XYZ file of C-alpha atoms in Angstrom:
577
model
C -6.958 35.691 -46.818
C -4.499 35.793 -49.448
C -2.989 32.610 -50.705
C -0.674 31.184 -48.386
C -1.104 32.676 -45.415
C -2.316 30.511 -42.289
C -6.279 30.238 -41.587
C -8.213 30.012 -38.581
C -8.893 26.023 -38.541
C -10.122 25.917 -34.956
C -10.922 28.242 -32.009
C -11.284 25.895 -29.493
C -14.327 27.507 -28.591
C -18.020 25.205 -29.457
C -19.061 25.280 -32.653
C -21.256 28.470 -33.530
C -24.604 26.868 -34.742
C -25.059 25.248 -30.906
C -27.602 26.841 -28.596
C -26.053 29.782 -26.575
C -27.909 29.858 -22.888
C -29.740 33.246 -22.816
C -27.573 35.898 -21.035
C -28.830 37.655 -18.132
C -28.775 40.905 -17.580
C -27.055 41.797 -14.164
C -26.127 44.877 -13.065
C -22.854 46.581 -13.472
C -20.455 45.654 -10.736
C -18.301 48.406 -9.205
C -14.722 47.013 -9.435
C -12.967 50.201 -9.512
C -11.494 49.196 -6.237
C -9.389 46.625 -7.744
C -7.023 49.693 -9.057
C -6.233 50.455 -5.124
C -4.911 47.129 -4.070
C -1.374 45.708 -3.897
C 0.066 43.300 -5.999
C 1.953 40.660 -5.499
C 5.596 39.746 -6.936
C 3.863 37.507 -9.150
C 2.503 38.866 -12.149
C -1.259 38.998 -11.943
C -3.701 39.052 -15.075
C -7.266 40.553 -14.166
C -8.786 37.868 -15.578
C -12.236 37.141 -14.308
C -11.952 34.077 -12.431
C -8.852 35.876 -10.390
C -11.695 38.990 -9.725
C -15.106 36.701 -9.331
C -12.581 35.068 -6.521
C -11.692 38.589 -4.763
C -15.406 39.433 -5.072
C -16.054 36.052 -3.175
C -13.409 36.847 -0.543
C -14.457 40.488 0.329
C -18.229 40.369 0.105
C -19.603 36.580 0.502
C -19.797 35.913 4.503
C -18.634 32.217 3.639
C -15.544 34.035 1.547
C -14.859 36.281 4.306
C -15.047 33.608 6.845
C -12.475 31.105 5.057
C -9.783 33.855 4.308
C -10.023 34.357 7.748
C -9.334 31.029 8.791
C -6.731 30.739 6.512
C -4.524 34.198 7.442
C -5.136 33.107 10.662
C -3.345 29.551 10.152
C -0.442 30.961 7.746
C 0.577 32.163 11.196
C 2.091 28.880 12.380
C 4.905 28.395 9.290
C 3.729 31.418 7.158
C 7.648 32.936 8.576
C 9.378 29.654 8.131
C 8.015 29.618 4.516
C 8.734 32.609 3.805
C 12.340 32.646 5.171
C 13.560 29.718 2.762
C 11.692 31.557 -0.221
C 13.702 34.303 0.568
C 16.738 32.360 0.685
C 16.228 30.238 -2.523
C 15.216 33.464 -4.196
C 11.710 33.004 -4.934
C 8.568 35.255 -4.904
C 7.515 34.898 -1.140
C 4.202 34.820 -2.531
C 4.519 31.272 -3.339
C 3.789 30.340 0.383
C -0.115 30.661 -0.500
C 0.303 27.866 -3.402
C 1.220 25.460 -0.057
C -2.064 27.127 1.846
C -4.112 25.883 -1.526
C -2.658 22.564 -1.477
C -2.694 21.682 2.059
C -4.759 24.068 4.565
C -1.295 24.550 6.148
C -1.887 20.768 7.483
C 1.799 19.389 7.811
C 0.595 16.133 8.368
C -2.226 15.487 5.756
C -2.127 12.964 3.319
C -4.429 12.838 -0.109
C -6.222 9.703 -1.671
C -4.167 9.613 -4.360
C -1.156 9.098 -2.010
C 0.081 13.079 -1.839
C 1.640 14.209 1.667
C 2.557 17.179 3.972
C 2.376 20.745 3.449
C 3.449 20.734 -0.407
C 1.434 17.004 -0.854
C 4.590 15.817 -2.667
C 3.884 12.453 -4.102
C 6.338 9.416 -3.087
C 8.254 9.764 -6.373
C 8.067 13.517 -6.913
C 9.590 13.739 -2.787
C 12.431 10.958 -3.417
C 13.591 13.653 -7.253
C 14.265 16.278 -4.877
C 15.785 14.851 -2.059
C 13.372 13.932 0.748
C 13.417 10.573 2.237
C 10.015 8.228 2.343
C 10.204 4.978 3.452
C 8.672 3.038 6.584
C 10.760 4.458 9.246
C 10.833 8.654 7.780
C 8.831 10.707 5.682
C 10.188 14.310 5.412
C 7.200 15.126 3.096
C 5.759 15.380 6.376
C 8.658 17.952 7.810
C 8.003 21.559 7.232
C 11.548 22.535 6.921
C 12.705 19.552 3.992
C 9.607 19.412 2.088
C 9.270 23.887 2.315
C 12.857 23.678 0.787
C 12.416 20.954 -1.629
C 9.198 22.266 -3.140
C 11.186 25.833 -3.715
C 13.700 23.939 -5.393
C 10.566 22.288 -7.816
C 8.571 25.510 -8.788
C 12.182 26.927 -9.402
C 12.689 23.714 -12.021
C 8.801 24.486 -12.898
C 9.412 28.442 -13.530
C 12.256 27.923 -15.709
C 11.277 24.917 -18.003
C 7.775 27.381 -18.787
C 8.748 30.421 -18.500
C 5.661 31.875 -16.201
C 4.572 31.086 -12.887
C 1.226 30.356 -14.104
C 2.369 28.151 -15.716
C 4.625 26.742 -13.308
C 1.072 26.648 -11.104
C -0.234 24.243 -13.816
C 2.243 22.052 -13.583
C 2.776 21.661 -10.319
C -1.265 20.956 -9.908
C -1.801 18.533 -12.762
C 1.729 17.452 -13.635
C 4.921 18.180 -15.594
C 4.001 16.095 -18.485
C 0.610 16.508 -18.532
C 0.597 20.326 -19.195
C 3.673 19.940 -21.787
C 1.599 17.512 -23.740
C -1.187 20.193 -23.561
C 0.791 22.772 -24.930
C 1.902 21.006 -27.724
C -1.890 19.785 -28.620
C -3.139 23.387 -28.519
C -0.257 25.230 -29.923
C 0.059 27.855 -27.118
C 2.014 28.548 -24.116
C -0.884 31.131 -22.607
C -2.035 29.320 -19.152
C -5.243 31.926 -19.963
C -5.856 30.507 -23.274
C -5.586 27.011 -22.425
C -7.220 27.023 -19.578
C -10.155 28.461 -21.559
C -9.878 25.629 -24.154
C -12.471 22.543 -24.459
C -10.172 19.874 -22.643
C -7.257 22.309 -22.432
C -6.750 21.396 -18.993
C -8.207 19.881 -15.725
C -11.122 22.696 -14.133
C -9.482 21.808 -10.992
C -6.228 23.401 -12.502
C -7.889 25.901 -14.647
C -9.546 27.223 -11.182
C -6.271 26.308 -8.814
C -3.983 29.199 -10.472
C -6.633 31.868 -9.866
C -7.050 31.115 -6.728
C -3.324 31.169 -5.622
C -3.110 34.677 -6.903
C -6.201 36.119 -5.544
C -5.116 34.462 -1.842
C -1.763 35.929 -2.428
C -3.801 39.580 -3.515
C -5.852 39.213 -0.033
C -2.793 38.439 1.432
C -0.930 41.615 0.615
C -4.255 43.703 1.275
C -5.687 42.212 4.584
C -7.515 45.824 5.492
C -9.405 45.742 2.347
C -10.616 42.045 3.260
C -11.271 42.844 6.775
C -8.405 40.874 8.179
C -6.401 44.047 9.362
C -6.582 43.065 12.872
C -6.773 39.417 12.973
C -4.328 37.890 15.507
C -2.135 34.975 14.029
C -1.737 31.628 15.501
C 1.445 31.358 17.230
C 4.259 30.526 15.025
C 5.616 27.331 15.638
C 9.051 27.268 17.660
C 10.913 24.642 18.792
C 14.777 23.461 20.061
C 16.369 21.081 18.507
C 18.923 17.925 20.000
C 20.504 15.408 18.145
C 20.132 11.684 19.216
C 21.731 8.533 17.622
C 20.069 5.647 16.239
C 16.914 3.686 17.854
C 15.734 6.404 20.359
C 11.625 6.796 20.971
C 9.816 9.557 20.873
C 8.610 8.667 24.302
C 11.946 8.958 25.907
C 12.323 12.019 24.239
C 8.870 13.616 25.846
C 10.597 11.776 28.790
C 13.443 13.980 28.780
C 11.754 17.461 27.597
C 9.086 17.151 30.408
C 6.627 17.334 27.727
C 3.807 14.469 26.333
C 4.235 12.611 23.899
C 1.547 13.624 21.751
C 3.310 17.205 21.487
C 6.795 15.813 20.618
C 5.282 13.608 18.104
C 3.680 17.145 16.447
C 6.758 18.699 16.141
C 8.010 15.453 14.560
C 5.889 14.061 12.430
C 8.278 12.628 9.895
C 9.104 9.805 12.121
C 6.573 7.770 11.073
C 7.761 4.937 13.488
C 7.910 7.154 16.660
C 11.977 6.154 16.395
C 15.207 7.319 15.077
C 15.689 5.116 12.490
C 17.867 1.985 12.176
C 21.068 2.519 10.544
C 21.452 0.763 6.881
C 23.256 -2.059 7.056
C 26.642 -0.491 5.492
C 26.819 2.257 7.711
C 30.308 3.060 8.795
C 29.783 6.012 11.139
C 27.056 6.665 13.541
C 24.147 8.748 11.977
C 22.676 11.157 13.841
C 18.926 12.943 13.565
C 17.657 16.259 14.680
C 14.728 16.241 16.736
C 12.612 18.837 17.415
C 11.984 19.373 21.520
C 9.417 22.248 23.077
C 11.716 26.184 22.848
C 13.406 26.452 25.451
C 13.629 22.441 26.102
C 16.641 21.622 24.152
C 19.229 22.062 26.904
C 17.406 20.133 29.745
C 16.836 17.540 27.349
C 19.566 16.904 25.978
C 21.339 16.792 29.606
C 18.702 14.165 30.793
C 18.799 11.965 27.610
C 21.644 9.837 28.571
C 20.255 8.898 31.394
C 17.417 8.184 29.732
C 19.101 6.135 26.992
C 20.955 3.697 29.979
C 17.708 2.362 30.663
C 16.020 1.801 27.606
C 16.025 -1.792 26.497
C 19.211 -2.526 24.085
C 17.967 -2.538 20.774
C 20.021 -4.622 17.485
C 19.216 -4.395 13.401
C 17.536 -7.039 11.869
C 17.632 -7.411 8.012
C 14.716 -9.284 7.215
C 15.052 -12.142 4.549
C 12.613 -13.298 1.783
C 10.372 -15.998 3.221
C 10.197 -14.193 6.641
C 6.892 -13.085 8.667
C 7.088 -11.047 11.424
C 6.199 -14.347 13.716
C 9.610 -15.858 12.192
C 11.584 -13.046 12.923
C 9.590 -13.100 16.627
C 10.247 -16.882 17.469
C 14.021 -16.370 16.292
C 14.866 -13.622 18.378
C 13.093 -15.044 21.066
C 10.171 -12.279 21.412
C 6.404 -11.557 20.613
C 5.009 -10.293 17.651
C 3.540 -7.015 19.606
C 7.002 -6.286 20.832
C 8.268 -5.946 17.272
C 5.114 -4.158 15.922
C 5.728 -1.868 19.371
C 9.209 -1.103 18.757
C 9.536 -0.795 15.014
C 5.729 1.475 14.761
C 3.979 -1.460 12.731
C 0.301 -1.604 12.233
C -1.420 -4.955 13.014
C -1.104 -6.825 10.057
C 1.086 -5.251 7.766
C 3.391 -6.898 6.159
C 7.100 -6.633 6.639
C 9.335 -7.038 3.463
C 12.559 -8.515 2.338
C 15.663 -6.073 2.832
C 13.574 -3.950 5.400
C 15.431 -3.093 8.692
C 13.903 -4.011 12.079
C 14.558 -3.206 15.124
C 14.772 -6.309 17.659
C 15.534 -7.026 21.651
C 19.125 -7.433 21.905
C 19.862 -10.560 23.472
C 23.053 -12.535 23.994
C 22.733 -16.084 21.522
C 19.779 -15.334 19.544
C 19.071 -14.569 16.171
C 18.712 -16.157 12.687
C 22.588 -17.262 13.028
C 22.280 -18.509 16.396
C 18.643 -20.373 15.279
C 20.198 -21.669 12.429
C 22.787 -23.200 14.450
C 20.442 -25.000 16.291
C 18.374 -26.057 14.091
C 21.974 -27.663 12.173
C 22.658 -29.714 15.545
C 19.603 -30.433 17.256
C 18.056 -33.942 16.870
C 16.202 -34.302 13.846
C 12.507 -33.596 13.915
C 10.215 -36.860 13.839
C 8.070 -37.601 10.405
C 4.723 -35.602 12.682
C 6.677 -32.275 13.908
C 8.148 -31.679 10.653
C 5.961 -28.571 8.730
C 3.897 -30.271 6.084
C 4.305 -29.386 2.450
C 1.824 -30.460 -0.023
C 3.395 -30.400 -3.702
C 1.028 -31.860 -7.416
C 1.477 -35.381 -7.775
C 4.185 -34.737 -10.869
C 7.870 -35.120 -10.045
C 10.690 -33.739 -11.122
C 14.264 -34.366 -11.184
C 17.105 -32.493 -12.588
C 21.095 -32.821 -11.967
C 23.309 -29.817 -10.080
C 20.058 -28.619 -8.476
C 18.051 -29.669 -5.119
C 14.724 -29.375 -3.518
C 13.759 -27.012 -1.672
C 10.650 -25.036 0.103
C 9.943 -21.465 0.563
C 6.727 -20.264 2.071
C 5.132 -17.186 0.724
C 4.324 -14.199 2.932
C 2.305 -10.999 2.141
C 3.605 -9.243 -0.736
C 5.850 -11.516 -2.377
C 5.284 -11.521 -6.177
C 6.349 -14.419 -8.511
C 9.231 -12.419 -10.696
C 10.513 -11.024 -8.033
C 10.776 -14.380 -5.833
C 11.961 -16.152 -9.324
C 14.874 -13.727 -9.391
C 15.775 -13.907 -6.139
C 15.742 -17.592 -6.504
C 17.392 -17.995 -9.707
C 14.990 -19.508 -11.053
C 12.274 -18.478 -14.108
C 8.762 -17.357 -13.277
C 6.977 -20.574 -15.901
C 9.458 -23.095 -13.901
C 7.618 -22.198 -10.487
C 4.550 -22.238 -12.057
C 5.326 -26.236 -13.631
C 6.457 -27.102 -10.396
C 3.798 -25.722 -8.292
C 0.773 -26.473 -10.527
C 0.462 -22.218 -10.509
C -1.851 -20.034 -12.812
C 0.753 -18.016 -14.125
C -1.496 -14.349 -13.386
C -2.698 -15.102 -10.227
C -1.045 -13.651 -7.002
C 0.465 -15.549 -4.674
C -0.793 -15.647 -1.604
C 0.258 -15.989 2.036
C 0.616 -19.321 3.770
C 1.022 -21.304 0.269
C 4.968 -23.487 0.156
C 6.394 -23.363 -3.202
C 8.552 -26.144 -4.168
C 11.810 -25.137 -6.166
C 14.607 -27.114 -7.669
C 17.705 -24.271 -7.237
C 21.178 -24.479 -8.278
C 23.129 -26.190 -5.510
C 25.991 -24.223 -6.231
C 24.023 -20.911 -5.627
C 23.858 -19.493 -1.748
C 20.414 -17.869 -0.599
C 21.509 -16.676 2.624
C 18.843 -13.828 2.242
C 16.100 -16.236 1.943
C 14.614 -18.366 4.298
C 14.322 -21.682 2.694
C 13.292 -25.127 3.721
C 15.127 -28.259 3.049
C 13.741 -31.352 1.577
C 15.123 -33.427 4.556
C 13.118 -30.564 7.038
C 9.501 -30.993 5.603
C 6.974 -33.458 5.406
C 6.286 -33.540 1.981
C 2.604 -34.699 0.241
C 1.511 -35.390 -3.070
C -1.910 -33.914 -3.506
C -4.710 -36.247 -3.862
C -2.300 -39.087 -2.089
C -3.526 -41.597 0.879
C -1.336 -39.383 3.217
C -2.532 -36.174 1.810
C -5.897 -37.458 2.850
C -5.124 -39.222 6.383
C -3.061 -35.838 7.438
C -6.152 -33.152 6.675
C -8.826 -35.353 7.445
C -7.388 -36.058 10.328
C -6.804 -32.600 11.965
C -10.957 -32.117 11.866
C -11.355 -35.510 12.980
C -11.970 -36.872 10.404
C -10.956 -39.938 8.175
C -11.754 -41.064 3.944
C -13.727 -43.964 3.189
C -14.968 -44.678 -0.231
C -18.283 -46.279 -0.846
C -20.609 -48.085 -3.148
C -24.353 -47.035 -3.315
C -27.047 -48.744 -2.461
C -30.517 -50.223 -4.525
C -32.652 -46.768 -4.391
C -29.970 -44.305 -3.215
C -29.521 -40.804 -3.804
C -27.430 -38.032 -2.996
C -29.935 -37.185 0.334
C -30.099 -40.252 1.408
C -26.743 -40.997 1.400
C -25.746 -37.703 2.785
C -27.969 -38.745 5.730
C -27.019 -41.614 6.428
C -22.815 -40.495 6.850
C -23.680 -37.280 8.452
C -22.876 -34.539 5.520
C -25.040 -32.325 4.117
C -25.795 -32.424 0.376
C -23.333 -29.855 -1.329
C -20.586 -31.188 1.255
C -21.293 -34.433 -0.888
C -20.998 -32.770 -4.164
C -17.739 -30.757 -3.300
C -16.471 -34.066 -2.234
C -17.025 -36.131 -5.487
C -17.186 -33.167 -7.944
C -20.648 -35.129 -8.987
C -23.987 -33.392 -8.943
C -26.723 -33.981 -6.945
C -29.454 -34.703 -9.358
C -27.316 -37.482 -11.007
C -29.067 -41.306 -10.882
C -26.906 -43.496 -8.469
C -26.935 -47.104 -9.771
C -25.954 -49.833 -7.528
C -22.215 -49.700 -7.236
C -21.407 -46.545 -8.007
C -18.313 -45.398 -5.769
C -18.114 -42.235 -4.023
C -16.364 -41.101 -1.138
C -17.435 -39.507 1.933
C -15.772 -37.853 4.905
C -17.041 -39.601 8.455
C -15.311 -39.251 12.124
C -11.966 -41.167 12.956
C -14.093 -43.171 15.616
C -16.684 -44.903 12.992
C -15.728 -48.406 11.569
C -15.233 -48.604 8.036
C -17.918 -50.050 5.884
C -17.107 -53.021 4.050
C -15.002 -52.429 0.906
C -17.299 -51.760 -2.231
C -17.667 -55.032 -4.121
C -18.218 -54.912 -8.003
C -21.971 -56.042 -8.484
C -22.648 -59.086 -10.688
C -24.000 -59.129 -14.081
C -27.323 -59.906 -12.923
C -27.702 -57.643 -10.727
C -26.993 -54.820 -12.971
C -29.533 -56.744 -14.884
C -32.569 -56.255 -12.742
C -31.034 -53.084 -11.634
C -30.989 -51.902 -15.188
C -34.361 -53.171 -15.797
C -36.114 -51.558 -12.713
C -34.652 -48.282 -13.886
C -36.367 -48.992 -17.512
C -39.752 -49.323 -16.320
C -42.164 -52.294 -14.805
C -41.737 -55.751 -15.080
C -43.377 -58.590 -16.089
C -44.634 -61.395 -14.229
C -41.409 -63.881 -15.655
C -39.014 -61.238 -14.058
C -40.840 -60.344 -10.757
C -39.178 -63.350 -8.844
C -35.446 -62.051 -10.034
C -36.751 -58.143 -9.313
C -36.668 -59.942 -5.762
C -34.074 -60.435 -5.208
C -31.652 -57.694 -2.828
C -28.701 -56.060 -4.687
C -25.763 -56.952 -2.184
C -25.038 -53.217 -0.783
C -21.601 -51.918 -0.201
């Protein structure tokens, strides 16, 4: 090379003095038939993982047998596909890259949280216009998500140039495969997908494949799938219903079961129309899919239908709120709102999410509220105990208050809401500032009076029973509910840990957890520790402060024997507790 001009630093390729595995000798492979087939509009490159997969697919029974299964399947939306490809402008071919990623399974969902027939993540659906929240997920509907991952490998196409490329991206991500070009210096999916750590196998392997299914797919004689009968395509009527309607009356209405109106639907997660947000000004209206031929009868019989359903209202829920608040407010049962809103047992419902509830004349957090306001105050035992650290606190313009965590609820988050900082809940609450919170624990929070919360459900001082840890109460309260009561006592001439365990009915680690003592510590007369015994027993006598001389002789045993001038006071009983 002459001076100046650029030299080879780096092939990509391992270094030349390694090892090479011997090659074997295999016979030459008759691939002249490649020249015969049909191409698809996207460009193709013979390279050889496109032909070892065409070899695979026309000669291997278990290649043979899964493009079979597969042409077979592209029968149910393989037309619907193809029809919005058309329409966006876009190489119909791209219907196999959907056949790679999903099987043609509207309705499956990925570990790493992808769904539907494109497996759009949450994020990637929301970019390009599908909806995916608790009550819809149109990564789930064939028509939105078919349409909104055109409208992505059209974004893909143009920012690289190459639907290989645009392959690549889509498989291991926009800014993954940008940051790969620009560490390799080339914008050749061949080339980098043949470079050490150029790019995921999975997505050095996934763009072959999508152009040798989309070869097959343009030469099915050649494969042997000539005269392979599709599945039925799938066809369907569609009415439009309001807000709140099941699926149930739907199959109702259609004649149909439910399990097939829930397959044409499956982007209502809930098995409901959703609720309307809570600024809605006109009446939304959804389109939902009913058997072909269906549509008209339905949509006669649904307002009959409708009249008997039970009335349903919105219900914003509120920081602070579990789904047995919200149940005792509007006067209902926990499975009735899991039932009508699709819940799962036990998950969590958040603040700013929008329920469904019974509607019901005089109920409600307004109309609970109100009663709460006027009814007679609750006595010192009904009131919902709060246990707060002994410190106190006291600050002008702002009061006490309570708010009980539920599932979910993070500290920044509730310390915004609040107005408050996250380190002040943490001083107030005796909190490890990186722990989670966790359900069923009452914060105490000094707020700004002048501040309204009316989307949080709080507790007022003047509502709760509150207890300083550690306190007399604290004690009498917990003990109590396991029958239980506190007695502190003062050990005995010879005692230990067993014994005394024994003798009050605990077991040994019971009576370490209790004193935060171990077990294998010497007990000397006097020594105070508590113990847990039931309500019914009488207390023992208080524990009395032994006299000098009997720490004396106590002190004296525990040295060793005795002589004869000290065996008359080694006599003599140390006064037990």
């Amino acid at each position: 090379l002459g001076a100046g001009e650029p030299r080879l630093e780096a092939s990509g390729l391992p270094p030349s003095g390694l090892p090479a595995p011997p090659v074997q000798a295999e016979e030459t492979r008759d691939i002249s038939w490649l020249r015969q087939l049909e191409l698809p509009e996207i460009p193709v490159r013979w390279d050889g993982r496109v032909v070892r997969y065409l070899e695979y697919y026309k000669d291997d029974p278990r290649g043979r047998s899964a493009v079979v299964s597969w042409i077979k399947k592209s029968g149910r939306y393989g037309a619907a596909i193809r029809r919005v490809l058309r329409e966006q402008e876009l190489p119909e071919d791209l219907l196999w890259l959907s056949l790679v990623e999903s099987g043609f399974d509207p309705t499956i969902h990925s570990p790493a949280g992808a769904a539907g027939l494109w497996q759009f993540m949450p994020e990637g659906a929301r970019i390009y216009g599908l909806t995916v929240d608790r009550w819809i997920d149109e990564r789930l509907d064939p028509e939105r998500s078919t349409l909104a991952a055109a409208r992505y490998l059209s974004d893909l196409r143009r920012r690289f140039g190459s639907w290989e490329l645009a392959f690549a991206a889509y498989n291991m991500g926009y800014g993954g495969l940008l940051a790969s070009i620009r560490k390799y210096n080339t914008n050749d999916f061949w080339e980098l997908s043949r470079l050490e750590a150029g790019m995921p196998l999975e997505t050095a392997l996934y763009v072959p494949k999508i152009l040798a299914i989309a070869i097959v797919a343009r030469n099915l004689k050649v494969f042997g799938c000539d005269e392979l009968e599709l599945d039925p395509a799938v066809t369907f009527d569609k009415i439009s219903l309001g807000s709140g309607v099941s699926l149930q009356s739907v199959a109702a209405a259609t004649g149909a079961g439910a399990p097939e109106i829930e397959a044409l639907n499956p982007q209502l997660v809930a098995k409901r129309t959703p609720p309307l947000p809570v600024d809605a000004r006109d009446q939304a209206r959804w389109e939902i899919r009913v058997p072909a031929g269906a549509g008209a009868r339905a949509a006669k019989s649904m307002p009959k239908l409708l009249e008997r359903e039970p009335k349903l209202e919105r219900y914003l829920v509120r920081w602070g709120e579990s789904l047995d608040d919200i149940a005792t407010f509007r006067g209902t049962t926990r499975w009735t709102l899991q039932s009508l809103n699709g819940l799962r047992p036990g998950e969590p419902v958040r603040p700013g999410s929008l329920l469904f509830v019974p509607a019901a004349e005089g109920v409600g957090v307004a109309a609970a509220e109100h009663l709460l306001a006027n009814s007679a105050p609750l006595s010192s035992e009904a009131k919902p105990v709060v246990v707060v650290p002994a410190q106190r606190f006291s600050y002008e313009g702002r009061r006490r208050v309570f708010y009980r965590v539920v599932a979910g609820d993070g500290l920044r988050d509730l310390a915004a809401v609040l107005s408050v900082t996250p380190d002040e809940i943490c001083r107030w609450n005796a909190l490890a500032p990186g722990a989670s919170l966790h359900e069923g624990m009452t914060l105490q929070l000094f707020v700004p009076r002048s501040h309204r919360y009316d989307g949080v459900f709080l507790l007022d001082e003047a509502e709760a029973r509150v207890m300083e840890v550690g306190s007399e109460e604290f004690f009498a309260h917990f003990e109590g509910l396991k029958g239980r009561k506190r007695i502190e006592i003062a050990a005995r001439e010879g005692d230990s840990f067993s014994k005394i365990a024994t003798r009050y009915g605990l077991s040994v680690g019971s009576l370490e957890r209790i004193n935060q003592r171990s077990r294998r510590s010497v007990l000397m007369p006097g020594d105070r520790l508590v113990v847990y015994v039931p309500t019914a027993r009488p207390d023992d006598p208080p524990p009395v402060e032994p006299r000098e001389d009997e720490v004396r002789v106590a002190s004296a045993e525990a040295a060793g024997p005795v002589d004869d001038g000290d065996k008359a006071a080694a006599a003599v009983p140390v006064k037990p507790a």
